[in-house]
Structures are given as structure tokens and as C-alpha cells.
Amino acid sequence: MSLSLLQEVLPHAVGLEPEGLLPARQQMALSLGWHIILASFGVAFPAIIWAAHWRGVYRGDDVALNLARRWAKVSAVLFAIGAVSGTVLSFEMGLLWPGLMGPYGDVLGLPFAFEGLSFFVEAIFLGMYLYGWGRVPPKRHLLMLVPMAIAGVVGSYCVISVNARMNMPVGFRVEDGQVVDVDPWAVLFNPGAILQFAHMWVAAYMVVGFTVAGVYAAGMLRGRRDRHHRLGFTIPFVFASAAAVVQPFLGHVLGLRIAEAQPAKLAAFELATETESPSPLRLGGLLIDGEVRYSLDIPGLGSIIARNSFTKPVQGLETIAPADRPPVNITHVAFQSMVGIGTLLFVAVLVYWFVRWRGRDLLDHRWTLRAAVAAGPLAVVAMEAGWIATEVGRQPWVVYGYLRTPDAAGDNPQIWILLVATAVLYTGLTVGAVVVLRSMARRWRAGEEDLPSPYGPESAAAGGASRPHDRGPEAS
Amino acid sequence: MTLELAVAVALFAGVVAYALFGGADFGSGFYDLTAGSAHRGSELRTLVDHSIGPVWEANHVWLIYILVMWWTGFPESFASAMSTLILPMLLALLGIVLRGSSFAFRKFAPTIGQARLYGAIFAGSSLITPFFLGTVAGAIASGRVPAQGRGDLWSSWLNPTSLLGGVIAVGSSAFLAGVFLTAEAHHADRGALTASLRRRTLAVGAVTGAVVFAALIPILHDAPTLADGLTGRAAPLIIASGLAGATALALVAARRYGPARISAVAAVASVISGWGVGQYPWLLVDEVRIADGGGADATLAGLLVVVGLAGVLVLPPLVYLFRLTQSDEWVQH
Ligand code: HDD
Ligand code: HEM
Ligand code: HEM
């Protein structure tokens, strides 16, 4: 491996960066990357459950009602670990980035406070919804999903707006090293934030929709082709398809802003070493010792896609001071993986619905089902890649143009221990969640609808449910 | 009232709410942990499940509220507290993560063996978290967090005030939880369970009360500024807390569980408020005053808007949730 690649992957190892920075970054990437998957469920799952529950209540569709009830139980597990992993992030903002939270806490913080409000609302209605089965009149029970869904959207909007402000700083000035003229509201209504949010929101629907649909596709592959599986596939798949169709357009519009907001990031996305007019679109490729290798160049297309123009160039890396360049290869590969997967899923859902509209059911084909199973993980990869592209592409800045990442990090080399501990903990949590969710599915298939409390038959004795069909998901 | 003070009061109201609601959640872990074998403890554990299941996530958000208000309203002090108290913070965080997830896992665990594992993690970590958060409070209250930069990694939270703070946090959480669980068992007509919970709550309450008052003596030496406040301005609250605690114990002993809940809440609320009033006007005792620690004015005003919105958007559904969980249909089912 050449030195430049090594520097990019392990800057610390070649002595370029202060101690405590690399572990802090890894820690942030690990915990955000983990949280964002569960957060996606918080954003998108309530609406999908609502659709099934609505059918159950208003159309008298028992299969749909049953799906909603099971999904609610699944969400009880996912939301719990989503909430605790979000709490980890709140601590980490201070623990890992004292140089960010000290000077900029009051600049960035207000949206987080609104986020806190929405999580409150979400958690309250979540409690009511999960425990309301059989205890609250059905129509009112269904309504409880509405504030949950709204709160999920508002909450993630607020977080994204913080991130958008780090990408496109607004609402403050720096004078003699002091942050002044703070306008904490500016960011909440920033157009960049709205676009970024829209992209993330839609990504959440892709992740959750394809993942849930994939579970039922896997069931059909094993020969379970009852209505339960078909409906369980179709409801989330409709949401995911709609999302997959709009996502490339949103991503494109979002990308158009980058040319002005963060030229260095765009250059890395496009692997533009030099400014060329018009710029080519580079597919694949790596930057090795300052040369682009292994890429497929399509002349002119880069300008069209990134700049919406036949001539406007993508500003090249040569115009950016070496100290201000992001790690190019990581950014480029991540970005192209996201776009590649996004394009693939876009085409795939269009084909699926077109063929279906022509009257053929692709679900009879095993390859369609296999593709449907793969779509969930692919969407997750796209989302993670998107975040890596945005976040790594912003480097070396935390607050673009104002605060460099090394200045935001603490001087705590012990953070390595924290990183290892977090990795172990998250592995444990992932294993626990998978074991529990799989066992739930297994018991449901075996006909145990209510998943009784694990404390043996005596449990029904305490605060316990009497009539099984009345039980809530907690099966107390 | 200045903006800084208003935000500090709102922040501290969150601390009190978390101590009460979060505390009662955490405290139930104590009874879960000591409930005995899977067979013997199943009735009590199911009660715990039932009682905190619908509310724990909402109760948990108070902590998020505190953190966010703190780092947004008083960013410099947040940064120095976080870097000084990184160890207890991380341990508390570990407890939070383990507790929330294992609570959810236990509910759907397929076998008794797994349920026991998750249950033990849940119950154990329920005690860890209040303990370490208590040490954090002790560190701040005894003036061990510097205004800027990092204080000592160890002695900042391994000192008499912090350790007693931790013990008091665990004890008062367990006492609150005991009163609530006993009342709930009684409401659901579980005679034997009520009797055993009543006995244990009385023991926990007596011990905690004794610790709180015994703690005053070492604190007088270890944290003079706080001690001045506690024996001066905050003295009425400390006395009120003692009276309310004794009343709660007497009511539990007399099997009057409904009113006992109110006095237990009053006891814990006044001891926590006593700490707040005792350390006023300091944000970080002996280091930063509330008036000097605030962030930008526009942001502080924004935070007050958030607090106002919380009153309108969050409190009514929260009250509704609690009423729902106390209603006959929910308790009897
Ligand atoms: C509120 C803010 C925020 C949000 C919503 C995100 N990030 Fe971020 N991220 C940061 C705030 C941040 C940060 C604290 O500001 C970091 C630390 C260093 C930096 O420049 O930004 C960062 C760094 C950072 C890095 C390390 C970059 C490097 O190598 O230097 C990665 C890989 C991610 N993030 C990944 C993510 C993922 C997967 C996200 C999906 C949720 C995400 N970020 C959202
Ligand atoms: C630095 C970044 C982030 C921080 C500090 C953060 C913080 C939090 C916190 C504290 C919670 C727990 C709330 C509770 O107890 O219920 C949470 C949950 C959640 N977060 Fe994040 N978050 C971050 C990133 C994100 C992102 C990028 C998204 C979304 C797009 C997101 C969406 C959510 C959602 C929807 C939940 C609720 C999960 C649930 O309980 O259903 N978060 N987050
Ligand atoms: C053809 C399709 C896509 C295009 C053109 C595209 C474009 C972009 C661009 C330009 C960014 C960077 C924004 C910035 O740095 O400010 C971005 C970020 C991101 N992308 Fe995509 N994207 C596409 C597909 C997807 C898909 C399929 C997903 C997920 C399932 C996804 C998830 C994300 C996420 C989570 C981010 C980071 C957060 C954000 O900036 O909103 N993208 N995308």
C-alpha cells in the first residue's frame, strides 16, 4: 500500500494527528452508525405499522391487524435499544468533543432541545401504544401512532439541522476567537437542512421498508406463501418503493448545493483531481500517489450531474490547500457506493411495479424474492455510506470553515478503551436483539401469539393478564 | 429573574423530575434483584415489568432533557464536567444502556435461562446508574469540577460527598420504587406480594433516612460551601424532607399506600431541591456562578421557549399516560 493510502486510512499511525482524535472519530462513527439504523426504525416504522393497523381496524382485516400487533412488539425491542443508543450519543457529544460543545454548545444546542421535546412525545405515545392493545378502544389506539410518527419526523429533522449547520454554518460569527452574534434559530429554517432532512427521511423509509419486506420475502422463499406473508411483504414494500423512487432526485438536488457549500467535498466525491470543463463522471477509481487509477470516465457527465450544466466544472482538488482536503478515497468510494445502490434500487422497484402492472406476479420467482431479501441490507449500506461520505467529506472540519476536528477532540488517549468497550457492548446488544427477535418469530410461527412472560406459569398471577387475546405486547 | 437563572431553574426542575420518575424506575431494580429465584420472584418481577413497562422510556427522556439544557445553556461548564467526570459518566451510561436493552429483551426472552440473564443485567444496572449519577452530583456540589479544563479524574468523584451522594441516590430511588410497587400490588389485590414489599420498603426507607442525616456530618467537612447552604438557606427543605420521609414510612406501616406515595415523593423532591437551593448561586460550586456560566442570550431565550412548549406539548400527554397506567383496566389486566 502506498504511503498516501496508509495516511488516509491510518493518519494516526503515521504520526499526523494528535492522540485522542482517531479513537474519538471511530467511536463517533461506530455509535452514530449503529444508532442511525435504529433511529430509522423510530422514524419510519410507526407509519408502516399505522398502515397495517388502519387496515385491520377500518377494513376488518385480521391478517393486517395481526401484522400490526407483531410489528408493535418488534418495535418495542428496537425502540428501546434505539433510545439507549441515542443517549450514548448525547453523552458522547460532551465526552468526545469538548472543543465543539464548549465554544459551540449554545450555537448548536437549541435544535437538540427541540429534539428532546419530540423524543418525549414519542416515548409517551409509544408507551401508550405498546401497552394499549386490548386496553384502549381500537380507534383511539390507532390514533396514538400519529403523534409518534410526527415526533419521529420532527426529532430527526432537528438532529439533521444540527448536522446541516456543521456543513453550512449559519447564525453566528467568530470575532477574535470568540463566538458572537449567536442566532440559534437560523439553522432550524435553513434550506440546506430541509433538503438534507428530506434525503435522510426517505432513506429511513427505504431502510425499514426493505428490511421488513425482506423478512417476509425470506419466509416466502422457505415456502410460506400465505396471505400473512404476502401482506407483510407488500405493506412495507410499498413504502420502500415510493422512497426508492424519489431518493435519487432528492440526492441529486442535495448534491447541487455542495459545489458552493463545500467544494472540497464535491471534488472528493467526484474524484476530481483537476478542474476540467466540462468534468467527466468518474466511476470507480482510487487516488494513488496523486494519480487516479482504475476509473471509468464518462466525458461531460460529471458537470451535468453535479452542476446541472454542460460546461460548469467540478472544482478540482488542486485548488484546495492540502491541509484542507478530506480523505479522498474513503469519501469517493462511500459516495459512489451510496449512489450506485440508490440507482440499483430505483431501477429494481420500477421494474417490479411495471411488471406487476402488466399483470405478472414476480413474487413467484425465487430470484425476485432473493433480491427483495438483499434490498434491506443494501439500503442500510447506502445509508451508512451516505453518512460516511458526508462526514468524512467534511474533514478536516467539524464546523465547516470554523472549527477543525483536531481542535474539537479532547486529549484523552484512554478513549481507546472506551472504543473497545463500546464495540464489545454493541456487539452484545446486537446479538441479544437478534436472538430475541428470532425467537419471537419462531414462537409466532409455532402459534404462540402472545409470548407469555418468561417467568413461568406463575407470572399470570401478578398484575398479569387473564384473557390471552387481551394481552399487550409486554404479555404481563 | 435573569435569563441564566430561569434556565438554571428549568434545568434543575428536570433534575428533580428525573430523580422522582427515573428514580422510581431505577429503584424497582432493587426489588427485582432481591426477589429470589426465578420461581419465587416471578410474581414480583412481573409486577415490575408491568409497572415500569409503559413509562420507562418517557421517564428516561428527563435525562436527555437535562443533558441538552445543560450543554446548550451552560456549554463551558458542561464540557469541563464531562471531561472531569468522564469515568462516573461512562459507568452511569453503561448502566443506562444495559438496563434499557435488557429490560426489553427480558420481556420477550424465549427461555427462563435467558430471562434470568437479562433480568440480572437489568436489575444490577438499575442500581449502577443512580449510584454514579449521585457521585456526579456530589462532585459538582463539593466544588471538584473546575470552571475550565479537566479536574482530577479520580478524586473528583471518589470522595466522601460523591460516595454518599451515590448511596443516597440509590437508597431514595429504592424507597420511592418500594412505595409505588407496594401501592400497585395492593391495588391489584396481591396480598402476599403487598406484604413482602411493604416489609422491604420499610427497611429501605429507614436505612435511607438514616444515611441522609448521617451524611450531613461528613459533608459539613468535605463540602463547606454546600454545607453552608444546606444548614442555612436550604434548611427548611431538609427538615421538610425528613418529616415527609417519616410520614411516608408511617403511612406504609399503617398500610395507607395511596397517601404514602405522596409523602414519599415530597420527601425525595425536597431533599433534591435542598441540594439545588443549598448550592445556589453556584453552577459548579466554588468555580462558576449561574450568572456567569450562561451561553448566548438568544439561545437561553430559545431554551425558555422550549420549556414553555414542553409545558404545553409534553406535560398533558405525560399526565394522561400516568393516569392511564393507574386506571383500573390497566392495573387489573
Ligand atoms: C449532530 C451531528 C452529527 C450527525 C447527525 C452525524 N454526525 Fe458524523 N460526526 C459528527 C456529528 C454528526 C461530528 C461530531 O461533528 C464528527 C466528529 C468529527 C467530525 O468532523 O464530525 C462526526 C464524524 C463522523 C465520522 C468520522 C469522520 C472522520 O473520519 O473524520 C463518521 C464516519 C461519521 N461521523 C458518521 C456518521 C454517521 C454514520 C452518521 C449517521 C447518523 C452521522 N455521522 C451523523
Ligand atoms: C449526534 C447525533 C444524535 C444524537 C445526539 C441523538 C440523540 C438521541 C437520543 C438522546 C435519543 C433517545 C431519546 C429517547 O430516550 O427516547 C435518540 C433517539 C432517536 N434518535 Fe437520535 N440522535 C442523533 C442522531 C440521530 C439521527 C441522525 C437521527 C435520524 C435521522 C436520529 C433519530 C432518532 C430517533 C427517531 C430516535 C427515537 C428512537 C426511538 O426511541 O424510537 N438520531 N437520539
Ligand atoms: C442515486 C441516488 C443518490 C444520490 C444521488 C445521493 C446523493 C447524496 C449526496 C450528494 C449526499 C451528500 C450531502 C451532503 O454532503 O451535504 C448524500 C448523503 C446521504 N445519502 Fe444519499 N444519495 C442517493 C441515494 C441514497 C440512498 C439510497 C440512501 C439510503 C438508503 C442515501 C442516504 C444518504 C444519507 C443517510 C446521507 C447523509 C445525510 C445527508 O446528507 O442527508 N442516499 N446523498
JSON list of C-alpha atoms and ligand atoms in Angstrom, two decimals, chain A residues 36 160 163-164 167-168 192-193 195-207 210 243-244 247-258 261-262 265-266 269-270 305 335 337-346 378-391 393-394, ligand 3:
[
{"chain": "A", "resi": 36, "resn": "ILE", "atom": "CA", "xyz": [-28.87, 5.64, 12.82]},
{"chain": "A", "resi": 160, "resn": "ILE", "atom": "CA", "xyz": [-30.19, 16.75, 10.91]},
{"chain": "A", "resi": 163, "resn": "ASN", "atom": "CA", "xyz": [-25.54, 18.38, 11.12]},
{"chain": "A", "resi": 164, "resn": "ALA", "atom": "CA", "xyz": [-26.54, 20.71, 8.29]},
{"chain": "A", "resi": 167, "resn": "ASN", "atom": "CA", "xyz": [-21.87, 21.56, 6.91]},
{"chain": "A", "resi": 168, "resn": "MET", "atom": "CA", "xyz": [-23.12, 25.05, 6.12]},
{"chain": "A", "resi": 192, "resn": "GLY", "atom": "CA", "xyz": [-29.88, 23.07, 3.36]},
{"chain": "A", "resi": 193, "resn": "ALA", "atom": "CA", "xyz": [-31.27, 21.45, 6.46]},
{"chain": "A", "resi": 195, "resn": "LEU", "atom": "CA", "xyz": [-33.05, 19.09, 1.85]},
{"chain": "A", "resi": 196, "resn": "GLN", "atom": "CA", "xyz": [-30.70, 17.07, 3.96]},
{"chain": "A", "resi": 197, "resn": "PHE", "atom": "CA", "xyz": [-33.57, 16.05, 6.17]},
{"chain": "A", "resi": 198, "resn": "ALA", "atom": "CA", "xyz": [-35.74, 15.05, 3.24]},
{"chain": "A", "resi": 199, "resn": "HIS", "atom": "CA", "xyz": [-32.97, 12.81, 1.97]},
{"chain": "A", "resi": 200, "resn": "MET", "atom": "CA", "xyz": [-32.49, 11.20, 5.36]},
{"chain": "A", "resi": 201, "resn": "TRP", "atom": "CA", "xyz": [-36.20, 10.80, 5.98]},
{"chain": "A", "resi": 202, "resn": "VAL", "atom": "CA", "xyz": [-36.67, 8.99, 2.71]},
{"chain": "A", "resi": 203, "resn": "ALA", "atom": "CA", "xyz": [-33.58, 6.90, 3.45]},
{"chain": "A", "resi": 204, "resn": "ALA", "atom": "CA", "xyz": [-35.21, 5.77, 6.68]},
{"chain": "A", "resi": 205, "resn": "TYR", "atom": "CA", "xyz": [-38.26, 4.54, 4.77]},
{"chain": "A", "resi": 206, "resn": "MET", "atom": "CA", "xyz": [-36.03, 2.63, 2.39]},
{"chain": "A", "resi": 207, "resn": "VAL", "atom": "CA", "xyz": [-34.10, 1.02, 5.21]},
{"chain": "A", "resi": 210, "resn": "PHE", "atom": "CA", "xyz": [-36.97, -3.01, 2.50]},
{"chain": "A", "resi": 243, "resn": "ALA", "atom": "CA", "xyz": [-39.00, 6.15, -1.16]},
{"chain": "A", "resi": 244, "resn": "ALA", "atom": "CA", "xyz": [-36.61, 4.47, -3.57]},
{"chain": "A", "resi": 247, "resn": "GLN", "atom": "CA", "xyz": [-34.44, 9.26, -3.38]},
{"chain": "A", "resi": 248, "resn": "PRO", "atom": "CA", "xyz": [-32.16, 9.77, -6.40]},
{"chain": "A", "resi": 249, "resn": "PHE", "atom": "CA", "xyz": [-33.89, 13.06, -7.20]},
{"chain": "A", "resi": 250, "resn": "LEU", "atom": "CA", "xyz": [-33.52, 14.31, -3.66]},
{"chain": "A", "resi": 251, "resn": "GLY", "atom": "CA", "xyz": [-29.91, 13.20, -3.57]},
{"chain": "A", "resi": 252, "resn": "HIS", "atom": "CA", "xyz": [-29.25, 14.98, -6.83]},
{"chain": "A", "resi": 253, "resn": "VAL", "atom": "CA", "xyz": [-30.71, 18.27, -5.61]},
{"chain": "A", "resi": 254, "resn": "LEU", "atom": "CA", "xyz": [-28.80, 17.90, -2.37]},
{"chain": "A", "resi": 255, "resn": "GLY", "atom": "CA", "xyz": [-25.61, 17.32, -4.30]},
{"chain": "A", "resi": 256, "resn": "LEU", "atom": "CA", "xyz": [-26.10, 20.51, -6.32]},
{"chain": "A", "resi": 257, "resn": "ARG", "atom": "CA", "xyz": [-25.63, 22.57, -3.19]},
{"chain": "A", "resi": 258, "resn": "ILE", "atom": "CA", "xyz": [-22.26, 21.11, -2.43]},
{"chain": "A", "resi": 261, "resn": "ALA", "atom": "CA", "xyz": [-21.10, 24.95, 0.16]},
{"chain": "A", "resi": 262, "resn": "GLN", "atom": "CA", "xyz": [-18.17, 22.53, 0.27]},
{"chain": "A", "resi": 265, "resn": "LYS", "atom": "CA", "xyz": [-16.17, 17.55, -0.55]},
{"chain": "A", "resi": 266, "resn": "LEU", "atom": "CA", "xyz": [-17.52, 17.63, -4.08]},
{"chain": "A", "resi": 269, "resn": "PHE", "atom": "CA", "xyz": [-17.00, 12.77, -4.26]},
{"chain": "A", "resi": 270, "resn": "GLU", "atom": "CA", "xyz": [-16.16, 13.11, -7.94]},
{"chain": "A", "resi": 305, "resn": "ILE", "atom": "CA", "xyz": [-24.89, 15.60, -12.69]},
{"chain": "A", "resi": 335, "resn": "PHE", "atom": "CA", "xyz": [-20.32, 8.27, -2.07]},
{"chain": "A", "resi": 337, "resn": "SER", "atom": "CA", "xyz": [-21.48, 3.05, -3.20]},
{"chain": "A", "resi": 338, "resn": "MET", "atom": "CA", "xyz": [-24.46, 5.04, -1.99]},
{"chain": "A", "resi": 339, "resn": "VAL", "atom": "CA", "xyz": [-25.30, 6.38, -5.41]},
{"chain": "A", "resi": 340, "resn": "GLY", "atom": "CA", "xyz": [-24.76, 3.01, -7.01]},
{"chain": "A", "resi": 341, "resn": "ILE", "atom": "CA", "xyz": [-27.07, 1.25, -4.60]},
{"chain": "A", "resi": 342, "resn": "GLY", "atom": "CA", "xyz": [-29.60, 4.04, -4.85]},
{"chain": "A", "resi": 343, "resn": "THR", "atom": "CA", "xyz": [-29.68, 3.76, -8.63]},
{"chain": "A", "resi": 344, "resn": "LEU", "atom": "CA", "xyz": [-29.92, -0.01, -8.46]},
{"chain": "A", "resi": 345, "resn": "LEU", "atom": "CA", "xyz": [-32.85, 0.02, -6.04]},
{"chain": "A", "resi": 346, "resn": "PHE", "atom": "CA", "xyz": [-34.55, 2.75, -8.09]},
{"chain": "A", "resi": 378, "resn": "LEU", "atom": "CA", "xyz": [-28.30, -2.77, 0.64]},
{"chain": "A", "resi": 379, "resn": "ALA", "atom": "CA", "xyz": [-30.36, 0.18, 1.82]},
{"chain": "A", "resi": 380, "resn": "VAL", "atom": "CA", "xyz": [-28.56, 0.05, 5.14]},
{"chain": "A", "resi": 381, "resn": "VAL", "atom": "CA", "xyz": [-25.21, 0.08, 3.36]},
{"chain": "A", "resi": 382, "resn": "ALA", "atom": "CA", "xyz": [-26.33, 3.04, 1.23]},
{"chain": "A", "resi": 383, "resn": "MET", "atom": "CA", "xyz": [-27.38, 4.97, 4.28]},
{"chain": "A", "resi": 384, "resn": "GLU", "atom": "CA", "xyz": [-24.15, 4.27, 6.12]},
{"chain": "A", "resi": 385, "resn": "ALA", "atom": "CA", "xyz": [-22.14, 5.10, 3.03]},
{"chain": "A", "resi": 386, "resn": "GLY", "atom": "CA", "xyz": [-24.04, 8.36, 2.69]},
{"chain": "A", "resi": 387, "resn": "TRP", "atom": "CA", "xyz": [-23.15, 9.34, 6.20]},
{"chain": "A", "resi": 388, "resn": "ILE", "atom": "CA", "xyz": [-19.57, 8.37, 5.76]},
{"chain": "A", "resi": 389, "resn": "ALA", "atom": "CA", "xyz": [-19.43, 10.44, 2.57]},
{"chain": "A", "resi": 390, "resn": "THR", "atom": "CA", "xyz": [-20.96, 13.50, 4.24]},
{"chain": "A", "resi": 391, "resn": "GLU", "atom": "CA", "xyz": [-18.98, 13.23, 7.41]},
{"chain": "A", "resi": 393, "resn": "GLY", "atom": "CA", "xyz": [-16.01, 14.54, 3.17]},
{"chain": "A", "resi": 394, "resn": "ARG", "atom": "CA", "xyz": [-16.37, 17.48, 5.55]},
{"chain": "C", "resi": 3, "resn": "HEM", "atom": "C1", "xyz": [-28.90, 7.84, -6.64]},
{"chain": "C", "resi": 3, "resn": "HEM", "atom": "C2", "xyz": [-29.06, 8.07, -5.51]},
{"chain": "C", "resi": 3, "resn": "HEM", "atom": "C3", "xyz": [-28.47, 9.04, -4.52]},
{"chain": "C", "resi": 3, "resn": "HEM", "atom": "C4", "xyz": [-27.83, 10.26, -4.69]},
{"chain": "C", "resi": 3, "resn": "HEM", "atom": "C5", "xyz": [-27.55, 10.99, -5.98]},
{"chain": "C", "resi": 3, "resn": "HEM", "atom": "C6", "xyz": [-27.46, 10.74, -3.39]},
{"chain": "C", "resi": 3, "resn": "HEM", "atom": "C7", "xyz": [-26.78, 11.92, -3.13]},
{"chain": "C", "resi": 3, "resn": "HEM", "atom": "C8", "xyz": [-26.31, 12.29, -1.91]},
{"chain": "C", "resi": 3, "resn": "HEM", "atom": "C9", "xyz": [-25.43, 13.38, -1.65]},
{"chain": "C", "resi": 3, "resn": "HEM", "atom": "C10", "xyz": [-24.93, 14.35, -2.69]},
{"chain": "C", "resi": 3, "resn": "HEM", "atom": "C11", "xyz": [-25.14, 13.40, -0.31]},
{"chain": "C", "resi": 3, "resn": "HEM", "atom": "C12", "xyz": [-24.24, 14.37, 0.44]},
{"chain": "C", "resi": 3, "resn": "HEM", "atom": "C13", "xyz": [-24.93, 15.53, 1.01]},
{"chain": "C", "resi": 3, "resn": "HEM", "atom": "C14", "xyz": [-24.02, 16.46, 1.75]},
{"chain": "C", "resi": 3, "resn": "HEM", "atom": "O1", "xyz": [-22.85, 16.15, 1.95]},
{"chain": "C", "resi": 3, "resn": "HEM", "atom": "O2", "xyz": [-24.45, 17.55, 2.14]},
{"chain": "C", "resi": 3, "resn": "HEM", "atom": "C15", "xyz": [-25.85, 12.31, 0.29]},
{"chain": "C", "resi": 3, "resn": "HEM", "atom": "C16", "xyz": [-25.82, 11.98, 1.62]},
{"chain": "C", "resi": 3, "resn": "HEM", "atom": "C17", "xyz": [-26.58, 10.92, 2.15]},
{"chain": "C", "resi": 3, "resn": "HEM", "atom": "N1", "xyz": [-27.28, 9.93, 1.49]},
{"chain": "C", "resi": 3, "resn": "HEM", "atom": "FE1", "xyz": [-27.62, 9.91, -0.49]},
{"chain": "C", "resi": 3, "resn": "HEM", "atom": "N2", "xyz": [-27.90, 9.82, -2.47]},
{"chain": "C", "resi": 3, "resn": "HEM", "atom": "C18", "xyz": [-28.51, 8.76, -3.14]},
{"chain": "C", "resi": 3, "resn": "HEM", "atom": "C19", "xyz": [-29.04, 7.61, -2.61]},
{"chain": "C", "resi": 3, "resn": "HEM", "atom": "C20", "xyz": [-29.15, 7.35, -1.25]},
{"chain": "C", "resi": 3, "resn": "HEM", "atom": "C21", "xyz": [-29.77, 6.18, -0.69]},
{"chain": "C", "resi": 3, "resn": "HEM", "atom": "C22", "xyz": [-30.38, 5.07, -1.47]},
{"chain": "C", "resi": 3, "resn": "HEM", "atom": "C23", "xyz": [-29.67, 6.30, 0.67]},
{"chain": "C", "resi": 3, "resn": "HEM", "atom": "C24", "xyz": [-30.17, 5.40, 1.76]},
{"chain": "C", "resi": 3, "resn": "HEM", "atom": "C25", "xyz": [-30.88, 4.43, 1.77]},
{"chain": "C", "resi": 3, "resn": "HEM", "atom": "C26", "xyz": [-28.98, 7.53, 0.94]},
{"chain": "C", "resi": 3, "resn": "HEM", "atom": "C27", "xyz": [-28.67, 8.01, 2.20]},
{"chain": "C", "resi": 3, "resn": "HEM", "atom": "C28", "xyz": [-27.88, 9.11, 2.43]},
{"chain": "C", "resi": 3, "resn": "HEM", "atom": "C29", "xyz": [-27.58, 9.58, 3.73]},
{"chain": "C", "resi": 3, "resn": "HEM", "atom": "C30", "xyz": [-28.06, 8.97, 5.02]},
{"chain": "C", "resi": 3, "resn": "HEM", "atom": "C31", "xyz": [-26.74, 10.71, 3.56]},
{"chain": "C", "resi": 3, "resn": "HEM", "atom": "C32", "xyz": [-26.11, 11.54, 4.62]},
{"chain": "C", "resi": 3, "resn": "HEM", "atom": "C33", "xyz": [-27.05, 12.51, 5.22]},
{"chain": "C", "resi": 3, "resn": "HEM", "atom": "C34", "xyz": [-27.45, 13.61, 4.38]},
{"chain": "C", "resi": 3, "resn": "HEM", "atom": "O3", "xyz": [-26.59, 14.40, 3.94]},
{"chain": "C", "resi": 3, "resn": "HEM", "atom": "O4", "xyz": [-28.65, 13.75, 4.19]},
{"chain": "C", "resi": 3, "resn": "HEM", "atom": "N3", "xyz": [-28.69, 8.15, -0.25]},
{"chain": "C", "resi": 3, "resn": "HEM", "atom": "N4", "xyz": [-26.56, 11.63, -0.71]}
]
